Amino acid sequence: MTTAWVVVEPSANGWSEAAGELLTLARRVSDDVHLVTWSSSLDAGRAGAFGASSQVVVAHDEDHLVADDVVAGMEDLAAADGHPDIVLFGSSYDGRDIAGRLSVRWGRTVVTNVVDLRATPDGWESEHLVVGGTSVSRTRVSGPALFVVRRKSVTPEECGGSPAAQREVAGASSTVARVRSRVLEVSDGPDLESAPVVVSGGRGLGRAEHYQWVDELAGLLGGAGGASRAIVDAGWVPYSRQVGQTGKTVAPNLYVACGISGATQHLVGMKGSAHIVAINKDPDAPIFQVADLGVVGDVTSVLPQVIALLRERRGA
Amino acid sequence: MKVLACVKPVPDPSAPVRYQENGRLDRTGKVVLDEADSYGVEVALRLAEASGGSVVLGTMSDSSDPAPLRAALAMGAEEALVASDSRLGGADALTTARVLGALVRRSGAEVVVTATESADGYTGTVAAQLAEVLGWPALTFASHVSLEGDHVVVRRQSETGTLEVAAPVPCVISVTAGSVEPRYATFKGIVAAKSRPVTTLTLDELGVVLDEERVHDIVDVRDAPGRAAGEKIVDEGQAAAAIVAYFDALKIL
Ligand SMILES: Cc1cc2nc3c(=O)[nH]c(=O)nc-3n(C[C@H](O)[C@H](O)[C@H](O)COP(=O)(O)OP(=O)(O)OC[C@H]3O[C@@H](n4cnc5c(N)ncnc54)[C@H](O)[C@@H]3O)c2cc1C
């Protein structure tokens, strides 16, 4: 029997799509799955329905970095229960930090950007993205290992287990790094990662004020507004809107790219979308290679026209 | 304060990616300084300037092309330490962190700056691993870095916003791409870079023993699934209506 731990961020709603994805994947490679989270527990009923037999909540002090507490908690847990054969993490910042630190403590290899995983007689075979998501590497790992899994690589499926047993463990008693303050970037409308429609803007919008068209179209389509890194770096919109390699991975039903060139680092975060519309004045922009409908044109004229047409329709 | 900036020569991103028979990246073509590292070098230089110190570069690489290191030296780093050993081909991120840790100890640096991930291997855990190897705090995913006395203060990206995090020196920082504007090398810097020391060290010289237990073999590498391009139209006043018609066809209105 192999034991898997799944490390998942807590969620204000008591559950997250990411938790379902990771537990579904863990179940495929292990017959004894435990969920580890911090601060507040996830819904034990759903955790169980997705196959977790227990849920461990690590006490997390707001002044500490998450990784410092969670690594300490997982060390205690391993001392009590034995080390797991495999640990799966989400691709969040904290997930990557926890995986990195544990890999050194436990002397285990860590594979990141994982999109698929299966068990082999002597270990695991994973598929993970390399070179900015342009290639997929199939890698065999023998012995215990850590895998950091990309969002939306697995379709969550329940298996109908009974509610996960709850446990609590302590975090770090003291840490050197201190969190002094937090800024929350709130945006109204649906969450970027789960929105059915994402409208994103890039440098081609020309000016920060023009991003309001992106917000407006997103609003009209019941979607969320995203961005390329260029305009996040330029300070037009907060980082929480960035789509791509170093931002969020989205896979909506419809993605509308407005004035975005389509650099590989952007594409890796959105090319899983079901339908893609791109507006760009450069006929050779790489974004057109992934677009189902490509419009060669000036986004500062096309976008307001689209908004006007949709508004007209609303009015009618 | 001595600051070590981790840098990595990566295959030129403007050339097509090539792989060897064993699935490892073919690094024999032109290599360049990973763009993501230029931000780390800039942050390291600013920390050194603010504290009256200097910057040393640390890299694990078997490339004999001096161009990437020269590019970072020309920005203002004083010297470079290179870990190079035939046994390091295909090293995983954990081995990389152990080797870089040995370079850091050797350099006497008190602060280490890295990028959040390299353009090639793209693992994104080395900063945290390196911190753990050294037993130092990890201030990762920083979009802003400053020095307050003997504390490094960073603005850390989070999934929902940012955090301000502080830790005393020594510590490891990873900086996000785009966090600062990397300086251009001056002519003087480019000339000076040619005479700055570049020291190559083997695993034995660094005192690093590889553990052979972790097996990590590439089975194959293929292009990530692509998408076929669809219809492309040139706007002559009709494009907005075509877009709306497309939305209609998807029944999302
Ligand atoms: C390590 C690393 C990580 C990165 N991570 C990310 C990431 O997560 N997400 C991300 O997006 N990028 C990321 N990048 C940056 C990426 O390489 C690109 O630089 C970035 O995506 C470019 O943004 P852009 O398309 O808005 O700007 P540009 O590349 O400047 O493109 C602007 C586009 O707008 C078009 N345009 C201009 N004017 C108009 C007009 N009037 N009408 C219509 N079109 C117009 C132009 O033709 C051009 O194609 C990363 C880079 C590195 C090195």
XYZ file of C-alpha atoms and ligand atoms in Angstrom:
622
model
C 0.000 0.000 0.000
C 1.302 3.437 -0.862
C 0.465 6.509 1.161
C -0.116 9.895 -0.448
C -0.391 13.263 1.235
C -2.076 16.060 -0.633
C -1.164 19.588 0.451
C -3.946 22.058 -0.348
C -4.463 25.751 0.378
C -7.353 26.538 2.702
C -10.332 28.165 1.010
C -12.766 30.745 2.343
C -15.620 28.704 0.824
C -14.557 25.542 2.636
C -13.648 23.827 -0.632
C -11.682 24.492 -3.775
C -11.485 23.063 -7.251
C -7.731 22.604 -6.660
C -8.440 20.272 -3.726
C -10.704 18.111 -5.893
C -8.126 17.951 -8.684
C -5.237 16.952 -6.414
C -7.245 14.356 -4.492
C -8.489 12.810 -7.743
C -4.913 12.502 -9.001
C -3.666 11.155 -5.653
C -6.318 8.420 -5.704
C -5.051 7.203 -9.061
C -1.582 6.520 -7.684
C -2.237 5.642 -4.053
C -4.746 3.742 -1.961
C -4.238 5.708 1.255
C -4.789 9.428 0.758
C -4.573 12.168 3.407
C -5.216 15.843 2.978
C -3.021 18.470 4.649
C -4.100 22.098 4.917
C -3.534 25.009 7.292
C -5.361 27.767 9.186
C -8.888 26.465 8.690
C -10.195 23.115 7.636
C -11.783 22.260 4.324
C -15.157 20.510 4.154
C -14.423 17.063 5.623
C -17.443 15.581 3.845
C -16.187 16.607 0.433
C -12.580 15.694 1.278
C -13.892 12.212 2.100
C -16.039 12.094 -1.026
C -12.875 12.733 -3.035
C -11.101 9.903 -1.264
C -9.221 11.470 1.662
C -9.370 9.283 4.755
C -8.161 12.072 6.999
C -7.651 15.817 6.983
C -4.768 17.314 8.921
C -4.960 21.017 9.761
C -1.622 22.629 10.604
C -1.954 25.571 13.019
C -0.709 28.599 11.092
C 0.286 31.838 12.797
C -0.570 34.904 10.663
C 2.896 36.345 11.377
C 4.641 33.310 9.897
C 5.287 32.362 6.316
C 2.957 29.490 5.450
C 5.848 27.226 4.425
C 7.583 27.608 7.795
C 4.500 26.402 9.679
C 3.433 23.709 7.244
C 6.909 22.182 6.945
C 7.155 22.009 10.746
C 3.671 20.448 10.952
C 4.430 17.884 8.257
C 7.681 16.930 9.984
C 5.751 16.233 13.200
C 3.169 14.289 11.271
C 5.835 12.187 9.539
C 7.484 11.507 12.904
C 4.153 10.203 14.244
C 2.732 8.393 11.169
C 5.810 7.642 9.077
C 6.756 9.386 5.844
C 4.342 9.260 2.912
C 5.472 7.627 -0.340
C 4.322 10.564 -2.347
C 3.228 14.135 -1.675
C 1.214 16.204 -4.145
C 1.121 19.994 -4.005
C -0.731 22.688 -5.935
C 1.352 25.069 -8.053
C 0.758 28.033 -5.734
C 3.631 30.073 -4.310
C 3.225 28.490 -0.900
C 2.897 25.024 -2.463
C 6.193 25.447 -4.295
C 7.930 26.727 -1.162
C 6.682 23.878 1.019
C 7.694 21.310 -1.620
C 11.163 22.845 -1.957
C 11.829 22.859 1.760
C 10.548 19.327 2.304
C 12.613 18.035 -0.589
C 15.777 19.052 1.260
C 14.589 17.841 4.679
C 13.532 14.470 3.349
C 16.165 14.126 0.612
C 13.520 13.661 -2.076
C 13.344 14.757 -5.640
C 10.678 17.316 -6.509
C 9.044 17.493 -9.915
C 7.037 20.618 -10.716
C 4.644 21.748 -13.467
C 3.219 18.224 -13.441
C 0.238 17.669 -15.753
C -0.121 13.889 -15.411
C 1.033 11.143 -13.075
C 0.783 7.378 -12.844
C 2.181 4.664 -10.615
C 4.770 2.202 -11.964
C 6.040 -0.985 -10.262
C 9.016 0.848 -8.747
C 7.826 4.419 -8.490
C 6.085 6.999 -10.615
C 5.990 8.307 -14.113
C 5.045 11.943 -14.475
C 4.521 14.301 -17.358
C 5.580 17.842 -16.677
C 6.037 21.035 -18.642
C 9.524 22.396 -19.276
C 10.975 25.380 -21.134
C 8.163 27.750 -20.296
C 5.495 25.184 -21.074
C 6.544 24.605 -24.681
C 7.610 20.963 -24.131
C 6.282 18.068 -22.095
C 8.848 15.839 -20.399
C 7.897 12.312 -19.375
C 10.006 11.402 -16.364
C 10.380 8.248 -14.312
C 11.102 8.669 -10.631
C 11.853 5.723 -8.390
C 11.402 5.904 -4.651
C 9.501 8.486 -2.626
C 8.978 11.805 -4.379
C 7.240 15.158 -4.332
C 5.103 16.429 -7.214
C 3.845 19.971 -7.745
C 0.819 19.764 -10.026
C -0.441 22.459 -12.381
C -4.014 23.637 -11.997
C -6.633 22.207 -14.359
C -4.571 19.199 -15.387
C -7.065 16.750 -13.872
C -10.853 16.650 -13.927
C -12.055 16.341 -10.320
C -14.102 13.182 -9.724
C -15.653 12.063 -6.469
C -15.414 8.427 -5.401
C -18.003 8.515 -2.645
C -15.870 7.946 0.452
C -17.072 8.732 3.965
C -16.103 12.043 5.632
C -12.402 12.532 6.334
C -11.334 12.224 9.973
C -10.088 15.546 11.356
C -6.737 16.034 13.056
C -4.756 19.054 14.123
C -1.005 19.515 14.409
C 1.068 22.473 15.616
C 3.002 24.736 13.239
C 6.459 26.210 13.872
C 7.058 27.378 17.432
C 9.187 30.285 16.210
C 10.403 31.441 12.814
C 12.983 33.968 11.650
C 10.946 35.461 8.797
C 7.990 37.607 9.866
C 4.945 38.690 7.941
C 4.404 42.348 8.803
C 1.343 43.205 6.763
C -0.903 42.014 3.972
C -2.625 43.715 1.069
C -5.646 41.959 -0.395
C -6.465 42.785 -3.998
C -10.188 42.408 -4.291
C -11.966 42.486 -7.604
C -15.676 42.146 -8.102
C -17.158 39.609 -10.463
C -16.133 35.993 -10.779
C -12.762 34.664 -9.758
C -10.225 34.721 -12.599
C -9.325 31.054 -12.285
C -12.875 29.744 -12.335
C -14.655 32.319 -14.531
C -16.405 30.875 -17.623
C -15.150 33.832 -19.688
C -11.841 35.684 -19.337
C -11.118 38.933 -21.179
C -7.447 39.911 -20.952
C -5.633 43.068 -21.950
C -2.031 43.663 -22.974
C 0.274 46.468 -23.911
C -1.592 46.889 -27.207
C -4.359 48.670 -25.262
C -1.991 51.626 -25.370
C -2.924 53.271 -22.080
C -3.862 52.208 -18.554
C -7.303 53.878 -18.830
C -8.160 51.670 -21.801
C -8.186 48.644 -19.500
C -11.685 49.785 -18.504
C -12.879 48.294 -21.833
C -11.515 44.942 -20.749
C -13.421 45.198 -17.477
C -16.521 46.324 -19.300
C -16.526 43.476 -21.818
C -15.773 41.006 -19.018
C -18.756 42.403 -17.133
C -21.062 42.103 -20.143
C -19.990 38.483 -20.702
C -20.203 37.509 -17.020
C -16.455 36.948 -16.968
C -13.302 38.141 -15.247
C -10.588 40.535 -16.408
C -7.043 39.243 -16.901
C -3.781 40.743 -18.078
C -0.411 40.113 -19.668
C 2.656 40.638 -17.560
C 3.646 43.707 -19.541
C 0.732 45.723 -18.162
C 1.082 44.275 -14.669
C 4.736 45.369 -14.653
C 3.661 48.752 -15.966
C 1.370 49.061 -12.949
C -1.886 49.293 -14.956
C -3.500 46.410 -13.086
C -2.608 44.390 -9.967
C -0.543 41.235 -10.205
C -3.492 39.085 -9.140
C -4.827 39.545 -12.705
C -1.746 38.214 -14.470
C -2.268 35.194 -16.697
C 0.686 33.013 -17.654
C 3.761 31.190 -16.506
C 4.310 33.413 -13.483
C 0.646 34.253 -13.047
C -2.597 32.302 -13.108
C -3.548 29.373 -15.296
C -7.005 29.807 -16.749
C -9.069 27.483 -18.923
C -12.413 29.214 -19.470
C -14.963 28.426 -22.151
C -13.967 31.691 -23.849
C -10.738 33.701 -23.658
C -10.558 37.084 -25.369
C -7.006 38.449 -25.797
C -6.945 42.191 -26.465
C -3.638 43.664 -27.622
C -1.594 40.711 -26.341
C 1.311 39.451 -28.469
C 1.094 35.835 -27.309
C 4.535 35.174 -25.799
C 5.007 31.525 -24.773
C 4.949 32.607 -21.125
C 1.474 34.054 -21.656
C 0.197 31.167 -23.801
C 1.046 28.543 -21.175
C -1.496 30.171 -18.862
C -4.427 30.292 -21.301
C -4.067 27.885 -24.211
C -6.209 25.320 -22.431
C -9.225 27.618 -23.015
C -12.029 26.024 -25.030
C -12.378 29.000 -27.401
C -9.955 31.846 -28.018
C -10.609 35.190 -29.696
C -7.652 37.542 -30.306
C -7.531 41.145 -31.431
C -4.102 42.380 -32.506
C -2.964 44.813 -35.145
C 0.067 42.714 -36.108
C -1.033 39.926 -38.523
C 2.019 37.873 -37.477
C 1.429 38.104 -33.711
C 1.933 34.611 -32.197
C -1.412 34.869 -30.396
C -3.092 34.152 -33.767
C -1.523 30.684 -33.803
C -3.831 29.660 -30.952
C -6.872 31.807 -31.775
C -10.100 30.281 -33.107
C -11.133 33.728 -34.254
C -8.311 36.169 -34.948
C -9.033 39.796 -35.724
C -6.253 41.812 -37.309
C -7.192 45.286 -36.232
C -6.834 48.149 -33.813
C -8.058 47.030 -30.421
C -8.794 50.620 -29.404
C -11.467 50.769 -32.087
C -12.693 47.140 -32.246
C -13.136 46.660 -28.502
C -15.376 49.730 -27.952
C -17.442 48.665 -30.985
C -17.976 45.180 -29.552
C -19.039 46.738 -26.243
C -21.426 49.106 -28.030
C -23.026 46.241 -29.977
C -23.535 44.176 -26.820
C -24.979 47.174 -24.974
C -27.344 47.878 -27.828
C -28.554 44.331 -27.570
C -29.047 44.622 -23.825
C -31.084 47.767 -24.391
C -33.252 46.064 -26.983
C 27.586 42.920 2.693
C 28.491 40.293 0.143
C 25.571 39.245 -2.043
C 25.576 36.160 -4.247
C 23.357 36.279 -7.324
C 22.495 32.897 -8.817
C 22.550 32.992 -12.598
C 22.064 30.384 -15.293
C 23.216 30.235 -18.890
C 20.220 28.950 -20.873
C 19.846 28.040 -24.550
C 19.026 31.139 -26.579
C 15.221 31.421 -26.331
C 14.998 32.831 -29.849
C 16.384 29.571 -31.294
C 14.263 26.379 -31.525
C 14.600 24.114 -28.471
C 16.628 20.950 -29.149
C 16.962 17.831 -27.032
C 19.635 15.160 -26.781
C 18.980 11.462 -27.285
C 18.491 11.034 -23.502
C 15.819 13.747 -23.362
C 18.067 16.306 -21.755
C 18.229 19.776 -23.199
C 20.879 20.230 -25.876
C 23.009 23.040 -24.477
C 25.692 22.973 -27.142
C 24.250 25.874 -29.151
C 24.356 29.527 -28.261
C 23.609 30.236 -24.588
C 22.516 33.500 -23.019
C 21.998 34.804 -19.484
C 18.466 33.766 -18.495
C 16.418 36.960 -18.776
C 14.818 36.204 -15.415
C 18.299 36.364 -13.804
C 18.939 39.917 -14.948
C 16.390 41.073 -12.350
C 18.147 39.097 -9.617
C 21.520 40.560 -10.555
C 20.030 44.064 -10.452
C 18.497 43.459 -7.002
C 21.806 42.005 -5.765
C 23.714 45.053 -7.036
C 21.273 47.413 -5.305
C 21.588 45.509 -2.001
C 25.378 45.569 -2.280
C 25.365 49.287 -3.074
C 23.038 50.046 -0.155
C 25.313 48.189 2.264
C 28.732 49.029 0.823
C 29.321 45.451 -0.322
C 29.865 43.534 -3.516
C 28.179 40.977 -5.734
C 29.527 37.553 -6.608
C 27.801 35.390 -9.202
C 27.149 31.713 -8.568
C 26.233 29.239 -11.268
C 26.112 25.513 -11.927
C 26.866 25.049 -15.581
C 29.013 23.027 -17.945
C 28.914 25.675 -20.633
C 32.268 26.921 -21.882
C 30.653 29.962 -23.484
C 31.712 32.929 -21.321
C 29.090 35.329 -22.751
C 26.284 34.873 -20.174
C 28.577 35.354 -17.164
C 30.325 38.267 -18.851
C 26.936 39.911 -19.362
C 26.229 39.751 -15.614
C 29.784 40.775 -14.673
C 29.451 43.755 -17.001
C 26.421 44.916 -14.994
C 28.756 45.251 -11.982
C 29.348 41.875 -10.301
C 32.936 41.480 -9.057
C 33.566 37.806 -9.685
C 31.924 34.508 -10.599
C 32.031 31.031 -9.091
C 31.113 28.201 -11.445
C 30.350 24.658 -10.296
C 31.101 22.366 -13.190
C 31.408 18.598 -13.138
C 30.560 15.915 -15.677
C 28.625 14.076 -12.946
C 26.130 16.961 -12.759
C 24.504 16.314 -16.154
C 20.775 15.834 -15.581
C 21.018 16.892 -11.912
C 17.632 17.450 -10.293
C 16.665 20.636 -8.451
C 17.719 19.176 -5.085
C 21.250 18.453 -6.308
C 21.366 21.901 -7.895
C 20.429 23.496 -4.566
C 23.100 21.493 -2.715
C 25.762 22.525 -5.207
C 24.690 26.175 -5.128
C 24.690 25.984 -1.317
C 28.322 24.874 -1.409
C 29.133 27.835 -3.669
C 27.395 30.221 -1.269
C 29.383 28.906 1.705
C 32.579 29.161 -0.263
C 31.827 32.760 -1.288
C 31.122 34.011 2.227
C 27.966 35.739 0.958
C 25.325 36.691 3.514
C 22.448 37.211 1.104
C 21.555 35.143 -1.955
C 19.326 36.408 -4.757
C 17.783 34.094 -7.355
C 15.039 34.295 -9.976
C 11.763 32.507 -9.239
C 12.412 29.896 -11.941
C 14.706 29.372 -14.895
C 13.516 29.641 -18.487
C 14.651 26.103 -19.337
C 14.143 23.571 -16.517
C 11.400 25.788 -15.114
C 11.247 23.969 -11.768
C 10.743 26.990 -9.530
C 11.747 25.447 -6.213
C 15.519 26.028 -6.084
C 15.335 29.231 -3.994
C 13.368 27.495 -1.228
C 15.615 24.428 -1.449
C 18.754 26.548 -1.288
C 17.436 28.349 1.801
C 16.782 25.000 3.458
C 20.250 23.686 2.498
C 21.798 26.763 4.119
C 19.350 26.815 7.046
C 18.407 30.403 6.179
C 14.977 32.020 5.853
C 13.473 32.053 2.345
C 11.993 35.339 1.137
C 10.588 34.010 -2.114
C 8.497 35.531 -4.935
C 9.552 39.082 -4.084
C 8.375 41.879 -6.366
C 10.125 44.524 -4.237
C 13.229 44.230 -2.030
C 14.753 46.702 0.443
C 17.213 46.745 3.308
C 16.327 47.999 6.807
C 19.421 47.768 8.999
C 20.290 44.069 9.123
C 16.859 43.030 7.846
C 15.797 42.345 4.297
C 12.209 43.397 3.657
C 10.310 42.098 0.638
C 6.897 42.455 -0.910
C 5.857 38.881 -1.568
C 3.330 37.960 -4.228
C 0.432 35.908 -2.973
C -2.467 34.303 -4.790
C -4.739 37.130 -3.655
C -2.464 40.134 -3.197
C 0.829 40.840 -1.502
C 2.507 40.401 1.891
C 5.300 42.409 3.458
C 7.817 39.976 4.925
C 11.027 40.730 6.830
C 13.924 38.502 7.824
C 17.372 39.187 9.237
C 20.481 38.534 7.171
C 21.558 35.857 6.209
C 18.681 34.945 3.933
C 17.746 33.799 0.431
C 15.549 35.993 -1.787
C 13.883 35.042 -5.071
C 12.705 37.929 -7.240
C 9.962 37.891 -9.848
C 10.726 38.869 -13.431
C 9.937 42.517 -14.044
C 10.409 43.501 -10.382
C 13.128 46.044 -11.219
C 14.594 47.577 -14.359
C 17.940 45.829 -14.912
C 20.709 48.299 -15.689
C 22.453 48.288 -19.033
C 26.139 47.455 -18.961
C 28.301 50.494 -19.599
C 31.258 50.351 -21.970
C 33.523 50.544 -18.923
C 31.657 47.659 -17.343
C 31.974 45.520 -20.452
C 35.736 46.117 -20.565
C 36.136 45.496 -16.813
C 34.124 42.246 -17.050
C 36.836 40.693 -19.191
C 39.362 40.817 -16.362
C 37.048 39.841 -13.487
C 37.866 36.433 -11.986
C 35.787 33.407 -12.991
C 36.647 30.389 -10.808
C 35.534 26.907 -11.829
C 35.095 24.298 -9.096
C 34.413 20.556 -9.273
C 32.174 18.611 -6.894
C 35.262 17.342 -5.055
C 36.626 20.836 -4.649
C 33.253 21.930 -3.315
C 33.010 18.922 -1.014
C 29.637 17.873 -2.424
C 28.874 14.138 -2.421
C 26.084 13.057 -4.777
C 23.569 10.605 -3.402
C 22.739 8.056 -6.035
C 19.494 6.914 -4.472
C 17.187 9.316 -6.211
C 16.624 8.107 -9.735
C 15.075 10.584 -12.071
C 15.113 9.515 -15.729
C 13.626 11.290 -18.680
C 11.628 8.831 -20.787
C 10.909 11.248 -23.620
C 10.207 14.870 -24.423
C 7.683 16.138 -26.918
C 6.163 19.444 -27.910
C 3.335 20.554 -25.652
C -0.025 19.975 -27.336
C -0.609 22.861 -29.704
C -3.808 24.364 -30.979
C -4.702 24.794 -34.561
C -5.174 28.381 -35.637
C -8.743 29.095 -36.694
C -10.165 31.814 -38.836
C -8.324 35.128 -39.194
C -10.078 38.236 -40.463
C -8.791 41.738 -41.172
C -10.914 44.476 -39.663
C -12.573 46.662 -42.244
C -15.304 47.813 -39.947
C -16.981 44.376 -39.820
C -14.831 42.713 -37.142
C -16.849 43.795 -34.101
C -20.002 42.229 -35.584
C -18.036 39.067 -36.418
C -16.853 38.827 -32.815
C -20.393 39.258 -31.508
C -21.605 36.595 -33.956
C -18.903 34.271 -32.640
C -20.096 34.902 -29.049
C -23.629 34.125 -30.237
C -22.537 30.852 -31.765
C -21.012 29.898 -28.406
C -24.328 30.792 -26.726
C -22.608 32.792 -24.026
C -24.702 35.934 -24.434
C 10.502 34.344 -16.629
C 9.405 35.059 -17.370
C 8.096 34.873 -16.964
C 7.051 35.512 -17.624
N 5.756 35.296 -17.204
C 4.744 35.877 -17.881
C 3.378 35.651 -17.489
O 3.073 34.950 -16.516
N 2.393 36.234 -18.213
C 2.656 37.040 -19.305
O 1.704 37.547 -19.922
N 3.921 37.283 -19.670
C 4.968 36.735 -18.982
N 6.255 37.021 -19.355
C 6.468 38.094 -20.329
C 6.262 37.705 -21.760
O 7.472 37.192 -22.251
C 5.856 38.942 -22.599
O 6.842 39.932 -22.452
C 4.501 39.540 -22.224
O 3.507 38.542 -22.183
C 4.129 40.588 -23.237
O 2.933 41.229 -22.900
P 2.040 41.918 -24.032
O 1.628 40.902 -25.016
O 0.968 42.698 -23.346
O 3.030 43.002 -24.645
P 3.828 43.036 -26.017
O 4.625 41.821 -26.218
O 4.476 44.349 -26.048
O 2.679 42.962 -27.118
C 1.777 43.964 -27.382
C 0.946 43.510 -28.558
O -0.055 44.456 -28.808
C -0.172 44.644 -30.203
N -0.702 46.004 -30.402
C -0.095 47.185 -30.216
N -0.936 48.202 -30.466
C -2.116 47.644 -30.795
C -3.375 48.160 -31.165
N -3.617 49.488 -31.191
N -4.355 47.290 -31.473
C -4.146 45.964 -31.449
N -2.989 45.414 -31.093
C -1.975 46.250 -30.775
C 1.191 44.442 -30.774
O 1.105 44.029 -32.118
C 1.745 43.352 -29.855
O 1.503 42.079 -30.403
C 7.316 36.370 -18.710
C 8.628 36.555 -19.129
C 9.664 35.916 -18.471
C 11.073 36.121 -18.949
